[in-house]
Amino acid sequence: MADSDDFLAWVTSALYDAELAIHNGDAAPRRALWSREEQVSVLGAWRNAFGQQELDDLFTSLARQFSNCTSYKFELLAYGVVGDMAYTAGLEHTSASVDGEPRSYVLRATQIYRREGGEWKVVHRHGDTVTP
């Protein structure tokens, strides 16, 4: 149970803070939580990335697009921890400016994590827009 409790504490603190930061134009906290090992991947709502260079490019581009986040909530629907692997599935409710225009949207987001050197790191993300 301690692994699950520690993982959830990380999801609701460091991971939450990193997602809030990128929606305010700062990619550094998000990038710090992603694995530096290959393979990493994003199947994103707006853009995909495979490998470290594409991931860096994606996060830099997203940080340039996002600003003025007025609300970010991660609604955790499911998660699991097995050894050094974990996953989350949930809904991201966001209100932020995208390219200077205020927007509110909901994304379905599934992420896979790996424990590296005793710390959780994101290795894969899949996100898509929830349509009403």
mmCIF file of N, CA, C and O in Angstrom, residues 1-13 15 76 78-81 85-88 111-115 120:
data_model
loop_
_atom_site.group_PDB
_atom_site.id
_atom_site.type_symbol
_atom_site.label_atom_id
_atom_site.label_comp_id
_atom_site.label_asym_id
_atom_site.label_seq_id
_atom_site.Cartn_x
_atom_site.Cartn_y
_atom_site.Cartn_z
ATOM 1 N N MET A 1 0.818 -1.203 0.000
ATOM 2 C CA MET A 1 0.000 0.000 0.000
ATOM 3 C C MET A 1 0.857 1.260 0.000
ATOM 4 O O MET A 1 0.464 2.264 -0.556
ATOM 5 N N ALA A 2 2.033 1.187 0.608
ATOM 6 C CA ALA A 2 2.901 2.369 0.678
ATOM 7 C C ALA A 2 3.272 2.862 -0.712
ATOM 8 O O ALA A 2 3.318 4.065 -0.949
ATOM 9 N N ASP A 3 3.542 1.924 -1.655
ATOM 10 C CA ASP A 3 3.873 2.335 -3.024
ATOM 11 C C ASP A 3 2.739 3.135 -3.641
ATOM 12 O O ASP A 3 2.960 4.173 -4.251
ATOM 13 N N SER A 4 1.510 2.658 -3.497
ATOM 14 C CA SER A 4 0.355 3.376 -4.049
ATOM 15 C C SER A 4 0.174 4.725 -3.383
ATOM 16 O O SER A 4 -0.102 5.727 -4.055
ATOM 17 N N ASP A 5 0.322 4.770 -2.068
ATOM 18 C CA ASP A 5 0.180 6.037 -1.346
ATOM 19 C C ASP A 5 1.248 7.039 -1.772
ATOM 20 O O ASP A 5 0.953 8.211 -2.009
ATOM 21 N N ASP A 6 2.491 6.579 -1.884
ATOM 22 C CA ASP A 6 3.585 7.464 -2.313
ATOM 23 C C ASP A 6 3.368 7.952 -3.737
ATOM 24 O O ASP A 6 3.599 9.118 -4.050
ATOM 25 N N PHE A 7 2.921 7.043 -4.606
ATOM 26 C CA PHE A 7 2.658 7.415 -5.995
ATOM 27 C C PHE A 7 1.556 8.473 -6.078
ATOM 28 O O PHE A 7 1.711 9.491 -6.745
ATOM 29 N N LEU A 8 0.456 8.251 -5.379
ATOM 30 C CA LEU A 8 -0.645 9.225 -5.402
ATOM 31 C C LEU A 8 -0.225 10.570 -4.820
ATOM 32 O O LEU A 8 -0.642 11.621 -5.316
ATOM 33 N N ALA A 9 0.596 10.551 -3.796
ATOM 34 C CA ALA A 9 1.102 11.810 -3.238
ATOM 35 C C ALA A 9 1.913 12.564 -4.286
ATOM 36 O O ALA A 9 1.796 13.788 -4.420
ATOM 37 N N TRP A 10 2.723 11.850 -5.066
ATOM 38 C CA TRP A 10 3.517 12.466 -6.126
ATOM 39 C C TRP A 10 2.606 13.020 -7.228
ATOM 40 O O TRP A 10 2.809 14.136 -7.714
ATOM 41 N N VAL A 11 1.581 12.241 -7.622
ATOM 42 C CA VAL A 11 0.646 12.679 -8.666
ATOM 43 C C VAL A 11 -0.058 13.972 -8.266
ATOM 44 O O VAL A 11 -0.217 14.884 -9.079
ATOM 45 N N THR A 12 -0.465 14.060 -6.993
ATOM 46 C CA THR A 12 -1.237 15.227 -6.546
ATOM 47 C C THR A 12 -0.369 16.398 -6.113
ATOM 48 O O THR A 12 -0.907 17.461 -5.790
ATOM 49 N N SER A 13 0.932 16.230 -6.132
ATOM 50 C CA SER A 13 1.816 17.342 -5.759
ATOM 51 C C SER A 13 2.730 17.700 -6.934
ATOM 52 O O SER A 13 2.411 18.604 -7.711
ATOM 53 N N LEU A 15 3.501 16.244 -9.859
ATOM 54 C CA LEU A 15 2.939 16.142 -11.206
ATOM 55 C C LEU A 15 1.890 17.224 -11.444
ATOM 56 O O LEU A 15 1.879 17.874 -12.489
ATOM 57 N N LEU A 76 -8.781 12.247 -11.326
ATOM 58 C CA LEU A 76 -8.230 10.901 -11.416
ATOM 59 C C LEU A 76 -9.369 9.887 -11.436
ATOM 60 O O LEU A 76 -10.175 9.825 -10.508
ATOM 61 N N ALA A 78 -8.728 6.407 -12.616
ATOM 62 C CA ALA A 78 -8.151 5.093 -12.348
ATOM 63 C C ALA A 78 -6.640 5.229 -12.268
ATOM 64 O O ALA A 78 -6.051 6.127 -12.873
ATOM 65 N N TYR A 79 -6.031 4.327 -11.513
ATOM 66 C CA TYR A 79 -4.573 4.288 -11.440
ATOM 67 C C TYR A 79 -4.150 2.908 -10.965
ATOM 68 O O TYR A 79 -4.961 2.135 -10.436
ATOM 69 N N GLY A 80 -2.899 2.622 -11.176
ATOM 70 C CA GLY A 80 -2.354 1.363 -10.683
ATOM 71 C C GLY A 80 -0.856 1.476 -10.528
ATOM 72 O O GLY A 80 -0.206 2.231 -11.249
ATOM 73 N N VAL A 81 -0.322 0.732 -9.575
ATOM 74 C CA VAL A 81 1.117 0.669 -9.339
ATOM 75 C C VAL A 81 1.479 -0.807 -9.223
ATOM 76 O O VAL A 81 0.890 -1.524 -8.410
ATOM 77 N N MET A 85 6.413 0.247 -12.173
ATOM 78 C CA MET A 85 5.579 0.805 -13.235
ATOM 79 C C MET A 85 4.256 1.265 -12.636
ATOM 80 O O MET A 85 3.770 0.696 -11.660
ATOM 81 N N ALA A 86 3.680 2.305 -13.249
ATOM 82 C CA ALA A 86 2.384 2.813 -12.784
ATOM 83 C C ALA A 86 1.678 3.484 -13.956
ATOM 84 O O ALA A 86 2.291 3.769 -14.991
ATOM 85 N N TYR A 87 0.378 3.727 -13.767
ATOM 86 C CA TYR A 87 -0.381 4.452 -14.776
ATOM 87 C C TYR A 87 -1.440 5.301 -14.080
ATOM 88 O O TYR A 87 -1.828 5.029 -12.939
ATOM 89 N N THR A 88 -1.888 6.329 -14.780
ATOM 90 C CA THR A 88 -3.058 7.105 -14.374
ATOM 91 C C THR A 88 -3.940 7.295 -15.593
ATOM 92 O O THR A 88 -3.459 7.370 -16.728
ATOM 93 N N GLN A 111 -1.476 8.304 -18.678
ATOM 94 C CA GLN A 111 -0.022 8.390 -18.624
ATOM 95 C C GLN A 111 0.543 7.123 -18.010
ATOM 96 O O GLN A 111 -0.083 6.498 -17.153
ATOM 97 N N ILE A 112 1.754 6.776 -18.461
ATOM 98 C CA ILE A 112 2.486 5.630 -17.932
ATOM 99 C C ILE A 112 3.763 6.164 -17.299
ATOM 100 O O ILE A 112 4.410 7.063 -17.850
ATOM 101 N N TYR A 113 4.109 5.581 -16.155
ATOM 102 C CA TYR A 113 5.250 6.044 -15.360
ATOM 103 C C TYR A 113 6.177 4.863 -15.057
ATOM 104 O O TYR A 113 5.735 3.727 -14.959
ATOM 105 N N ARG A 114 7.450 5.202 -14.864
ATOM 106 C CA ARG A 114 8.454 4.214 -14.480
ATOM 107 C C ARG A 114 9.273 4.814 -13.341
ATOM 108 O O ARG A 114 9.627 6.002 -13.383
ATOM 109 N N ARG A 115 9.554 4.005 -12.349
ATOM 110 C CA ARG A 115 10.411 4.479 -11.262
ATOM 111 C C ARG A 115 11.859 4.338 -11.717
ATOM 112 O O ARG A 115 12.293 3.259 -12.091
ATOM 113 N N TRP A 120 9.588 8.658 -9.535
ATOM 114 C CA TRP A 120 8.659 8.419 -10.629
ATOM 115 C C TRP A 120 8.961 9.351 -11.787
ATOM 116 O O TRP A 120 9.214 10.545 -11.586
#
